Short mmCIF file of C-alpha atoms and ligand atoms in Angstrom, two decimals:
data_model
loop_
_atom_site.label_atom_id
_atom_site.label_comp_id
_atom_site.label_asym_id
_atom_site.label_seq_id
_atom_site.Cartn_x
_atom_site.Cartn_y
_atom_site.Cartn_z
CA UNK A 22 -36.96 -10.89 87.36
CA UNK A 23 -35.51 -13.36 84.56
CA UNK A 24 -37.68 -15.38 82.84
CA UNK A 25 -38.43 -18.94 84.04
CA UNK A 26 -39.61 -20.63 81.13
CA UNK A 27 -42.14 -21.94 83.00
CA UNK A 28 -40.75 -23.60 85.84
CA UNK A 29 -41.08 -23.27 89.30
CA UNK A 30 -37.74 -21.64 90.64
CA UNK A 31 -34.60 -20.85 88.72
CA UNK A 32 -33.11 -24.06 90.70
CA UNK A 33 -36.13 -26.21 89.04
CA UNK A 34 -34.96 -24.40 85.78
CA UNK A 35 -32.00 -25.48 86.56
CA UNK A 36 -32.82 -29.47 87.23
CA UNK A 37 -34.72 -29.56 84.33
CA UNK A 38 -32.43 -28.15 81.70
CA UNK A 39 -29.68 -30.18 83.43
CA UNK A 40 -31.58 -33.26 83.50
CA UNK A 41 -33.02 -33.02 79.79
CA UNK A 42 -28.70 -32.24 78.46
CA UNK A 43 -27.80 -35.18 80.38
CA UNK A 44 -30.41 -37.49 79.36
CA UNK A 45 -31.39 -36.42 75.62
CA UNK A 46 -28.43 -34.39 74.42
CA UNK A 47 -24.88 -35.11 75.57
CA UNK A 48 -24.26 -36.74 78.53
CA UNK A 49 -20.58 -36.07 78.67
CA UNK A 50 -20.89 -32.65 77.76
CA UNK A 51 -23.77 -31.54 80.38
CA UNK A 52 -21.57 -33.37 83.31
CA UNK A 53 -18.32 -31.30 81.83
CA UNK A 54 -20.63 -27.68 81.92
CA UNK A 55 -21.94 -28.73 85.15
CA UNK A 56 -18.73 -29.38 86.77
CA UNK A 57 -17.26 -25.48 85.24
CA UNK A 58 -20.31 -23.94 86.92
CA UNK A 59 -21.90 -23.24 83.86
CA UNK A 60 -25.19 -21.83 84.86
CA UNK A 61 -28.64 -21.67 82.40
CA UNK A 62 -28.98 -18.59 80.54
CA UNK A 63 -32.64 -17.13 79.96
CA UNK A 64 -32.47 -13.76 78.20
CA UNK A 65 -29.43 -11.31 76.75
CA UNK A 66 -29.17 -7.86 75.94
CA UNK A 67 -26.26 -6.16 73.87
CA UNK A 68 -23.29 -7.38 75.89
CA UNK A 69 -25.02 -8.57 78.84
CA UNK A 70 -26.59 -12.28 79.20
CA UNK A 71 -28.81 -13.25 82.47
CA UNK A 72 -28.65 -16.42 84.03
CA UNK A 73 -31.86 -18.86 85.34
CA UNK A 74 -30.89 -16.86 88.60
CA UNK A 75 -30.99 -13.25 87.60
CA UNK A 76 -27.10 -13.00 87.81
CA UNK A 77 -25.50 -11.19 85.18
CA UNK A 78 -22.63 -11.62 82.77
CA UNK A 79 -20.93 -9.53 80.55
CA UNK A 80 -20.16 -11.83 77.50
CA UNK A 81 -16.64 -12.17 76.10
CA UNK A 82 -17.23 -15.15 74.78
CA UNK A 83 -19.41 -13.55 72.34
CA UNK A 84 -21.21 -16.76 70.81
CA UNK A 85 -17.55 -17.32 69.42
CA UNK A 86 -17.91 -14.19 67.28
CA UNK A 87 -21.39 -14.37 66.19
CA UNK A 88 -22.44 -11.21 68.35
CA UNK A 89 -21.19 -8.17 66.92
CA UNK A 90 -24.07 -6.50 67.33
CA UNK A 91 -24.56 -7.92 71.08
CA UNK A 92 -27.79 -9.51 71.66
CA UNK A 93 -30.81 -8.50 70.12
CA UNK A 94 -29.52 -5.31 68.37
CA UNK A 95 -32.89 -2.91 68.08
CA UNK A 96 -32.75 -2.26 64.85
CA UNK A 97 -32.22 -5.84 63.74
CA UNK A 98 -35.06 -7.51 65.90
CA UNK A 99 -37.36 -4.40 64.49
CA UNK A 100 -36.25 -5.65 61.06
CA UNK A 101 -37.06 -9.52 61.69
CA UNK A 102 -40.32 -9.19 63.30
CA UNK A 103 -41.22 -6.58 60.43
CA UNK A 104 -40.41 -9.09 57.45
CA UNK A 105 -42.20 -12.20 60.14
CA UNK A 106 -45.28 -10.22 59.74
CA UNK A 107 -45.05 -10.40 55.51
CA UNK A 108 -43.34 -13.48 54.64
CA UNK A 109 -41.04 -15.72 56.99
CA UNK A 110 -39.68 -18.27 55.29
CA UNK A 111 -38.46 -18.29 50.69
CA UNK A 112 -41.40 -20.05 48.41
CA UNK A 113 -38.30 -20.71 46.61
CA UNK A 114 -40.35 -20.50 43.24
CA UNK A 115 -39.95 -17.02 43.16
CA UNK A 116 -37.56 -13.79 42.85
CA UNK A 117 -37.06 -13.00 46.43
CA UNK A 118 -36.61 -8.56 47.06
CA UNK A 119 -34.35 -9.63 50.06
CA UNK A 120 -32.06 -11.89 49.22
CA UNK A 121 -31.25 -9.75 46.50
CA UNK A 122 -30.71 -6.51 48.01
CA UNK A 123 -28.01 -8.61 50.26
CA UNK A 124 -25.93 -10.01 47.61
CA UNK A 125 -25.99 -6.64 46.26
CA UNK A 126 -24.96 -4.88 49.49
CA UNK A 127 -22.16 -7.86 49.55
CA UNK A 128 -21.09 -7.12 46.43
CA UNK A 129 -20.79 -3.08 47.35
CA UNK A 130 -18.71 -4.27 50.63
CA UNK A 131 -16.76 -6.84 49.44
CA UNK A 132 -12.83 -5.94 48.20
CA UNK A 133 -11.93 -5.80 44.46
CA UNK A 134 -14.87 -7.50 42.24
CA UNK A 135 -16.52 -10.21 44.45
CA UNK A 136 -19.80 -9.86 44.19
CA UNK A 137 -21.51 -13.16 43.28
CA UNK A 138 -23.70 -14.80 46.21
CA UNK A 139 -24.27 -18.23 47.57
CA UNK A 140 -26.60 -18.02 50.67
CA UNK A 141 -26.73 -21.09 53.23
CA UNK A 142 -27.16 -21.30 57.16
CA UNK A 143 -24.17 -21.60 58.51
CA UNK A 144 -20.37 -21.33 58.50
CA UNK A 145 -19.46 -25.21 57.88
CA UNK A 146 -22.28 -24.80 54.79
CA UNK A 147 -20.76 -21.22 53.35
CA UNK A 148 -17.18 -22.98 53.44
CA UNK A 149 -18.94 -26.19 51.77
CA UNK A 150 -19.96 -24.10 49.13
CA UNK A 151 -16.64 -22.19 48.60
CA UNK A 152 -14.98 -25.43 48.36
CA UNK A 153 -17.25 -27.33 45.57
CA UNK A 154 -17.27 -24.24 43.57
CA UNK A 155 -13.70 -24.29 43.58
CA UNK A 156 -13.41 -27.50 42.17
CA UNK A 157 -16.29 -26.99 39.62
CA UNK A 158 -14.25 -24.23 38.60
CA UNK A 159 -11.36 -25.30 37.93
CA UNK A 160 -11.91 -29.38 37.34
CA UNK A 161 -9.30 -30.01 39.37
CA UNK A 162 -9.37 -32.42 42.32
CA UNK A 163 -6.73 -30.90 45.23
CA UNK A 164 -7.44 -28.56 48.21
CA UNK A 165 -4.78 -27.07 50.27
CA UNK A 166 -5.60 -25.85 54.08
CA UNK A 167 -3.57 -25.28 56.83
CA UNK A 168 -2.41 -26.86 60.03
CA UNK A 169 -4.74 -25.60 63.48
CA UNK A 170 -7.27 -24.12 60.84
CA UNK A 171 -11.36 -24.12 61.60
CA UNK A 172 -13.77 -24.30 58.46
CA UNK A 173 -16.17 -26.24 60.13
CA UNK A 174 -17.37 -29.88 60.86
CA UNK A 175 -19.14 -31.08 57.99
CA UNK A 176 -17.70 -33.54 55.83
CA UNK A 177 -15.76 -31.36 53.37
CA UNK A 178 -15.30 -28.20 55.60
CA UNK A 179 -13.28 -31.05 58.36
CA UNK A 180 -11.40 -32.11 55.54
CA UNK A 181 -9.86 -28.89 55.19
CA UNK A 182 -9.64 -27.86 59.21
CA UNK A 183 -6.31 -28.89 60.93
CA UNK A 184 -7.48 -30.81 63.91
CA UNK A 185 -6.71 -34.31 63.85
CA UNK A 186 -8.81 -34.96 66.95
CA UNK A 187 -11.99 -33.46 65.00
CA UNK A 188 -11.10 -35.48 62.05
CA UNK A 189 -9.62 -39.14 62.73
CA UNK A 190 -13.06 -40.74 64.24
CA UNK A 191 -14.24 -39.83 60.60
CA UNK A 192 -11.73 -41.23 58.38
CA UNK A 193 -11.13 -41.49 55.33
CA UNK A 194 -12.20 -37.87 54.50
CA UNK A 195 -12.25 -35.97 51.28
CA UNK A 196 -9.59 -37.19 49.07
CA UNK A 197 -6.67 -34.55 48.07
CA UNK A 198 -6.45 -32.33 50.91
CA UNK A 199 -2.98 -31.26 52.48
CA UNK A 200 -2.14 -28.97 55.07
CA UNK A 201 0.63 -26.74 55.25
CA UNK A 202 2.11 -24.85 58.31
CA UNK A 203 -0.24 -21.64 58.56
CA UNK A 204 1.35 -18.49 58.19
CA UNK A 205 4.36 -20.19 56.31
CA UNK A 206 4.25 -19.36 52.61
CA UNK A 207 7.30 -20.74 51.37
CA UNK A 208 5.14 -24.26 52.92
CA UNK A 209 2.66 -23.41 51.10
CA UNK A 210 4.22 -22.63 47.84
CA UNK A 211 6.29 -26.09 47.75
CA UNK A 212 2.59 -27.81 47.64
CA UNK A 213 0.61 -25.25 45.67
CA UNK A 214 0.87 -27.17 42.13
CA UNK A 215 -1.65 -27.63 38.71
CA UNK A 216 -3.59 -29.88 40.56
CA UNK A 217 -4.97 -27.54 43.31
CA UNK A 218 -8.25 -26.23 43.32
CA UNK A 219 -7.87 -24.37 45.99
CA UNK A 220 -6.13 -23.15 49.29
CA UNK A 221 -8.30 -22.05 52.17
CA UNK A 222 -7.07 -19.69 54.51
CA UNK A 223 -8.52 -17.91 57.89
CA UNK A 224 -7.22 -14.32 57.47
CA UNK A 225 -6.23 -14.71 60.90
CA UNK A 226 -6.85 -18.38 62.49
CA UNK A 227 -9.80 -18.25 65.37
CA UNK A 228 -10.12 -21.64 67.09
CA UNK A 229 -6.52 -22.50 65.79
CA UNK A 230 -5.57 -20.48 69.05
CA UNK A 231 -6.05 -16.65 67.80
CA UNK A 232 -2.96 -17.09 65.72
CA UNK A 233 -2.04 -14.08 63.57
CA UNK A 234 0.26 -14.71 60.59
CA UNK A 235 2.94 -12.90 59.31
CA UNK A 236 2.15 -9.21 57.29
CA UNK A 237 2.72 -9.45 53.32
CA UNK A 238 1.21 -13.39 54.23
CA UNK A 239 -2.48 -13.03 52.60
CA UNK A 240 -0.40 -11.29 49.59
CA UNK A 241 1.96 -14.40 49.17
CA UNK A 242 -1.13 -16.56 49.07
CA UNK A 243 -2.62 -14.76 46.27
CA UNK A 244 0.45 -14.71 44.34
CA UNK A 245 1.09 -18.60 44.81
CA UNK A 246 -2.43 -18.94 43.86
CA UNK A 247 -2.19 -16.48 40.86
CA UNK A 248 1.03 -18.21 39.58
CA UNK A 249 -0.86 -21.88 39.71
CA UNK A 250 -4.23 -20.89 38.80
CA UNK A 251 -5.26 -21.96 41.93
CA UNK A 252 -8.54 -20.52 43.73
CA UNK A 253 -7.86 -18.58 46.58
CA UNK A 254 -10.92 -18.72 49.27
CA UNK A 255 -10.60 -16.92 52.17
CA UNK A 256 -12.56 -18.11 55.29
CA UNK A 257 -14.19 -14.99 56.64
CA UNK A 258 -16.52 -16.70 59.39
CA UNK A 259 -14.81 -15.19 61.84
CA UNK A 260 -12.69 -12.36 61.34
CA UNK A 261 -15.08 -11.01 58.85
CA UNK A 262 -17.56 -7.66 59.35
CA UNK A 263 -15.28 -5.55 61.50
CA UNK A 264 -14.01 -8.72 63.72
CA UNK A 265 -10.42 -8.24 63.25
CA UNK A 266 -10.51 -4.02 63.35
CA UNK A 267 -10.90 -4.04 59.12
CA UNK A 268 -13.76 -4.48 57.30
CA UNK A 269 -12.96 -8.00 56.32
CA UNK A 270 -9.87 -9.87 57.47
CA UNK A 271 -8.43 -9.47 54.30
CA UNK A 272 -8.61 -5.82 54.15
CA UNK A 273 -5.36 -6.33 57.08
CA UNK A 274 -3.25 -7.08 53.80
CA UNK A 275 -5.03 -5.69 50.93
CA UNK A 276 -5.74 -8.68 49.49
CA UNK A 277 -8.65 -9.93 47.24
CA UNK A 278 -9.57 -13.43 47.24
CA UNK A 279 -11.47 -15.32 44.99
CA UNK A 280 -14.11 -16.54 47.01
CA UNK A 281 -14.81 -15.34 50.97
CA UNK A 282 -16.96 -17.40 53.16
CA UNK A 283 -18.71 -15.20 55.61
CA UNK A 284 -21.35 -16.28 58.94
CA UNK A 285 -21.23 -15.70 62.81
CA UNK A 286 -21.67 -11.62 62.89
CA UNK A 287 -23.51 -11.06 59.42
CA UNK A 288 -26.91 -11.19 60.52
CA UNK A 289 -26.39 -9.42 63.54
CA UNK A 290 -26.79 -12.27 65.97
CA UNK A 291 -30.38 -12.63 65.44
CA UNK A 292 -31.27 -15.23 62.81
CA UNK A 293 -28.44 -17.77 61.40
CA UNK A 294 -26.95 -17.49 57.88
CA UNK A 295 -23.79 -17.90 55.98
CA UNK A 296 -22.59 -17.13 52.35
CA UNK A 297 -19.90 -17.12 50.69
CA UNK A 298 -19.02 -14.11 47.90
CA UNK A 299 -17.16 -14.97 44.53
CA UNK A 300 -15.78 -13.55 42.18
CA UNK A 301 -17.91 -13.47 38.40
CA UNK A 302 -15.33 -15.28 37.09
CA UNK A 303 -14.43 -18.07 39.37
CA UNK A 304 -18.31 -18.42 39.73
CA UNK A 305 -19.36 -18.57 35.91
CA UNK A 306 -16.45 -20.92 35.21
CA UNK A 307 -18.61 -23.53 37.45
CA UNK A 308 -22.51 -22.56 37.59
CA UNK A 309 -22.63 -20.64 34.30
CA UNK A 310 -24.60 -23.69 32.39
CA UNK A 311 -25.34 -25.65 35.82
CA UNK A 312 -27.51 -22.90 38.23
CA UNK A 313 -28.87 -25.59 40.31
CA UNK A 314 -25.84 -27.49 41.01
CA UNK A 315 -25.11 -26.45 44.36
CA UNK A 316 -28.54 -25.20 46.40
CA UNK A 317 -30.03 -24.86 50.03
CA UNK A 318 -33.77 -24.82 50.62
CA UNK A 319 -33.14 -22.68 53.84
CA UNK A 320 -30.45 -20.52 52.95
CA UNK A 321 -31.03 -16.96 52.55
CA UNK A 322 -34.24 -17.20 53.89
CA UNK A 323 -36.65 -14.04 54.15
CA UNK A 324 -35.58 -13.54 58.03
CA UNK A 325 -31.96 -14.05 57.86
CA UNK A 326 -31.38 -11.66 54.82
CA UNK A 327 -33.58 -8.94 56.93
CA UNK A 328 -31.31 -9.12 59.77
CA UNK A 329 -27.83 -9.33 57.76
CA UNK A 330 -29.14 -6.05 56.20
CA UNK A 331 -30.15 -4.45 58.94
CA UNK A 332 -27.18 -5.71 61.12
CA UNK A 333 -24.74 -4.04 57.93
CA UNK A 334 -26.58 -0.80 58.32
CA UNK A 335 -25.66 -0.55 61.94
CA UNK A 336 -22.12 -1.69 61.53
CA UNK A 337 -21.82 1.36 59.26
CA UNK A 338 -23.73 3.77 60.98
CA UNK A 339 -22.73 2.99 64.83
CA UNK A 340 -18.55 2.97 62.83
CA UNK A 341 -18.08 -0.55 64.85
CA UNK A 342 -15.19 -1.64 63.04
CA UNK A 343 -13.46 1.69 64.41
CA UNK A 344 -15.04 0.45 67.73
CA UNK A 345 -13.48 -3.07 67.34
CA UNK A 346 -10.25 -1.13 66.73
CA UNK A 347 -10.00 0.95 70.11
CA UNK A 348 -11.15 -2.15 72.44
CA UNK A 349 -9.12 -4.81 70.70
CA UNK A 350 -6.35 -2.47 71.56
CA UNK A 351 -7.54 -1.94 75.31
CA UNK A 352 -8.56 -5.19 75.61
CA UNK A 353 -5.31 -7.01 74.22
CA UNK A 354 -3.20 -4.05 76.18
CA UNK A 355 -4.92 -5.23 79.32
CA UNK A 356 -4.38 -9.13 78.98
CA UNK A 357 -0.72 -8.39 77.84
CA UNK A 358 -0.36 -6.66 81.18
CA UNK A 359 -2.09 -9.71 83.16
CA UNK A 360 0.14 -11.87 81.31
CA UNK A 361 3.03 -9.78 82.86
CA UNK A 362 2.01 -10.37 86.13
CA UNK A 363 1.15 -13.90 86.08
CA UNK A 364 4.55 -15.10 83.74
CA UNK A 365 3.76 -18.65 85.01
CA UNK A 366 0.27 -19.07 84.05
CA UNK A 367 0.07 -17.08 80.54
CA UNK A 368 2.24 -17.22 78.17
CA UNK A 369 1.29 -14.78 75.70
CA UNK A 370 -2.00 -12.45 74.49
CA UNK A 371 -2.17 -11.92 70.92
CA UNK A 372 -4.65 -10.60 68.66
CA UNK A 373 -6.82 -8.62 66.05
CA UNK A 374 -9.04 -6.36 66.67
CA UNK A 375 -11.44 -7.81 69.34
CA UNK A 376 -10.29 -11.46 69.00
CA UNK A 377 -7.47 -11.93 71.67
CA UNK A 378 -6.43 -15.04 72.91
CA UNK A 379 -4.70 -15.90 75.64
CA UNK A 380 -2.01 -18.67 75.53
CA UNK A 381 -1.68 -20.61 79.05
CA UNK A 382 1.27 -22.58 79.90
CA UNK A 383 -0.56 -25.41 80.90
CA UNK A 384 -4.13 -26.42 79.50
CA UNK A 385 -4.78 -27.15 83.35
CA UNK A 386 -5.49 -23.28 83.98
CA UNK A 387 -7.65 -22.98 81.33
CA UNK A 388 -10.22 -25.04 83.37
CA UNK A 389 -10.22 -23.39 86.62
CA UNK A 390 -9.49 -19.73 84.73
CA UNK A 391 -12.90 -19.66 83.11
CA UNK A 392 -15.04 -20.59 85.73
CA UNK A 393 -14.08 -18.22 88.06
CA UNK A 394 -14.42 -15.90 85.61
CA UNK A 395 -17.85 -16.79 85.09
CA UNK A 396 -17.82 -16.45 89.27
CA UNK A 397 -16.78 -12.91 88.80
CA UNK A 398 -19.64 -12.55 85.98
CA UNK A 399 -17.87 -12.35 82.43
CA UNK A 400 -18.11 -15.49 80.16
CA UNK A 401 -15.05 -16.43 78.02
CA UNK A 402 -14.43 -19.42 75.93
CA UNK A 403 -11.70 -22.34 74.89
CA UNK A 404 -10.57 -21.78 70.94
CA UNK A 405 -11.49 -25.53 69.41
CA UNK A 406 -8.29 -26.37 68.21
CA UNK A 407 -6.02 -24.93 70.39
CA UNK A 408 -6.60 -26.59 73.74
CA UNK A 409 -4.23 -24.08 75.63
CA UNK A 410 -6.07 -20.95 74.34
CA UNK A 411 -8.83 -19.03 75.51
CA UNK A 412 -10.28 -16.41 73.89
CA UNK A 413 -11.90 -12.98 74.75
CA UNK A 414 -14.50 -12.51 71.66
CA UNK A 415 -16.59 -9.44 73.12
CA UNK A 416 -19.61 -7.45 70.83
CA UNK A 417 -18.12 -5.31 68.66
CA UNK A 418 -20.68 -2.29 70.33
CA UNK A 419 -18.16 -3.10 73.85
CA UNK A 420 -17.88 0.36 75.63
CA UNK A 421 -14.07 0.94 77.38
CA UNK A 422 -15.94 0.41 80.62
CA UNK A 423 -16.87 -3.14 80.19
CA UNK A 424 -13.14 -3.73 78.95
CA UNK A 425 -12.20 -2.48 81.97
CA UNK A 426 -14.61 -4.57 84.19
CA UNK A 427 -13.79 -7.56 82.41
CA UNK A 428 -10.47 -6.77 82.59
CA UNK A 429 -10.52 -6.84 85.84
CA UNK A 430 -12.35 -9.90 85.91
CA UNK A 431 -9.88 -11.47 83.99
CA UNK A 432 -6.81 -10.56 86.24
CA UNK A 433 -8.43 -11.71 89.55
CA UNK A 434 -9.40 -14.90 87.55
CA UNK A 435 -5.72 -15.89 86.35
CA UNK A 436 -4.36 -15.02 90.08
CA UNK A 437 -7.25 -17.00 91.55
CA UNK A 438 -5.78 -19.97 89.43
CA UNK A 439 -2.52 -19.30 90.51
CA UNK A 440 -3.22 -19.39 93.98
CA UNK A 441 -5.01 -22.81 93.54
CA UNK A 442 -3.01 -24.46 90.93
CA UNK A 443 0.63 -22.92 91.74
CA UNK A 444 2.66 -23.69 88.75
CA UNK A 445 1.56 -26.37 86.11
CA UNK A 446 4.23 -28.48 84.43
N1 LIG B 504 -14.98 -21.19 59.51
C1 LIG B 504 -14.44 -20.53 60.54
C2 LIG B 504 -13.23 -19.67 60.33
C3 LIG B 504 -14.99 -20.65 61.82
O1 LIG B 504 -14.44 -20.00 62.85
C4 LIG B 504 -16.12 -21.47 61.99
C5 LIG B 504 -16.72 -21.64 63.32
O2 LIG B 504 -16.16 -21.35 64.33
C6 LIG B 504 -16.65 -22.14 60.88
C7 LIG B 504 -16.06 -21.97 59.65
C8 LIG B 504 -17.85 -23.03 61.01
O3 LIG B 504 -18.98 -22.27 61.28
P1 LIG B 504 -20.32 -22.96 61.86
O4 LIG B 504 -20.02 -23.38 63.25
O5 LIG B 504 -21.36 -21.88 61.75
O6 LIG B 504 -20.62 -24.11 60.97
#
């Protein structure tokens, strides 16, 4: 029996949660999920999520990469309600064990010599961070990003993302920021000059539409950074902690950044947090004589740094970047085969690890695709900046089985649309 939160009936449930998006959240939005069937979901457990109506789902949207763990990993909800019952929340006047112990594991994980740690709550706040220590670092004014990319939608971090939807109802935004072509290093060494900061680069771009760049690309950016003394900060919200089938995203070309941003998967999907790691040097050059420059009263909180090191024990010990390895493989395998079959619906399924995404020849599809997937029980979600893209963002604990039954899912899904929709212009 799922949980009713009090209500009546699940369709109460329903009303009310409807009723209370629609009134006090986001009109729009509540009357768009309504339409796609979107139903209320009341509990989750490791790759499974139940709905207000006991229906289940296996979840491939994955909280756009923030489950790695699944729901509600054991070991990490033992570890948050253990620190709850000492201390929940920082004093912030004090040393603090756990926040400590995580930069150090960090630091241990982390390629080549990063090890310096900035705590905060979120991706969009990690990148934030990575940015302004760039330019305290190096006095110097200019970030470069890359066309399609996702940092975020704070101020600074949608300066630097690539989606001129997201970012023209805000205008002007940070001053100095250009985007390049991403994946195109001879693009991005014509703008990489004495007056860059930084360039920011998704190892492999998530919302942009799953897009993975060239091999040897990650080492060109660190050599065009190198040669202009430019910081190179990789954003690791999303491919980072096993995401992409490596360790980090960067691991794909052996590259070590200056700064990484990490988020989504590195407290195991229990409590939020997001950091970025730097390198002692890039670091001391801005906060050496200034330690309270850049700060976050919530970030790296007691609860957050007991799940992230929890949830890093049991990406070692249950080997789920090998995991994320063998089903990316299956999974992308599987769509590529769908996209055989279906030529006139999906273009192309690309991906890393246990990000695929799934290019449709129409953004039409898209709408009808993921609702009857949800009909068939298996969530999957649009990428934010690439509005023909879906992606399939499973746990990174995903057993072949569920690949298979979403899989499945997936294929009866994209011929359902084709038998509705027939072919798209
Ligand atoms: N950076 C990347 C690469 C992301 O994918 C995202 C979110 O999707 C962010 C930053 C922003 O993270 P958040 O939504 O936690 O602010």
């Amino acid at each position: 029996m799922s949980p009713l939160y009090g209500a009546a009936s699940p369709a109460a449930l329903f009303d009310e949660v409807y009723e209370n998006y629609r009134k006090y959240l986001n009109p729009p939005l509540a009357r768009v999920m309504k339409l796609s069937g979107s139903p209320v979901e009341v509990s989750a457990e490791g790759c499974i999520i139940t709905d207000h109506a006991g229906k289940t789902y296996l979840d491939f949207a994955g909280g756009y990469g923030v489950f790695t763990l699944g729901h509600r990993h054991p070991r990490v909800v033992a570890a948050v309600k253990d620190q709850l019952d000492r201390m929940a929340l920082s004093g912030r006047t004090m040393f603090n064990p756990l926040m400590g112990r995580l930069a150090k594991r960090l630091a241990e994980l982390a390629p080549g010599d990063l090890s310096i740690s900035f705590f905060a709550n979120s991706g969009t706040e990690a990148v934030e961070g990575a940015l302004k220590l760039a330019r305290a670092a190096t006095k110097r004014p200019a970030i470069v990003a890359t066309h399609g990319a996702f940092h975020g939608k704070t101020l600074g971090a949608l300066s630097a993302s690539g989606r001129d939807a997201f970012r023209d109802p805000f205008l002007p935004l940070l001053a100095g920021v250009r985007h390049v072509a991403f994946g195109d290093a001879a693009a991005l060494r014509a703008v990489v000059d004495a007056n860059v900061a930084a360039v920011i680069v998704e190892p492999v771009q998530g919302e942009g539409g799953v897009n993975v760049p060239p091999a040897g690309y990650l080492r060109d950016v660190r050599a065009i950074c190198d040669a202009a003394g430019a910081v190179m900060i990789a954003d690791e919200v999303q491919t980072g902690l096993g995401r992409c089938g490596e360790l980090f995203g960067c691991d794909r070309d052996g590259v070590v950044p200056d700064v990484m941003t990490l988020a989504k998967g590195l407290s195991g999907g229990v409590v939020p947090i997001g950091a970025y790691v730097a390198r002692p040097a890039v670091w001391n050059a801005a906060y050496a004589k200034q330690p309270l420059l850049h700060t976050s009263t919530f970030g790296g909180n007691e609860l957050a740094c007991a799940a992230a090191l929890a949830a890093l024990d049991v990406l070692r010990d249950e080997d789920l970047v090998a995991n994320a390895r063998a089903r990316g493989a299956q999974l992308l395998a599987g769509a590529q085969a769908t996209a055989g079959r279906y030529p006139a619906v999906v273009a192309q399924a690309r991906g890393a690890g246990l990000l695929v995404g799934v290019e449709l020849r129409s953004e039409g599809y898209g709408g009808t695709i993921i609702p009857e997937l949800l009909k068939r029980g298996v969530t999957a979600a649009w990428t934010l900046n690439a509005q023909r893209v879906i992606r399939l963002e499973p746990p990174l604990i995903v057993s072949a089985a569920q690949v298979e039954t979403a899989l499945a899912a997936f294929d009866a899904a994209v011929a359902s649309a084709f038998e509705q929709l027939g072919t798209l212009p």
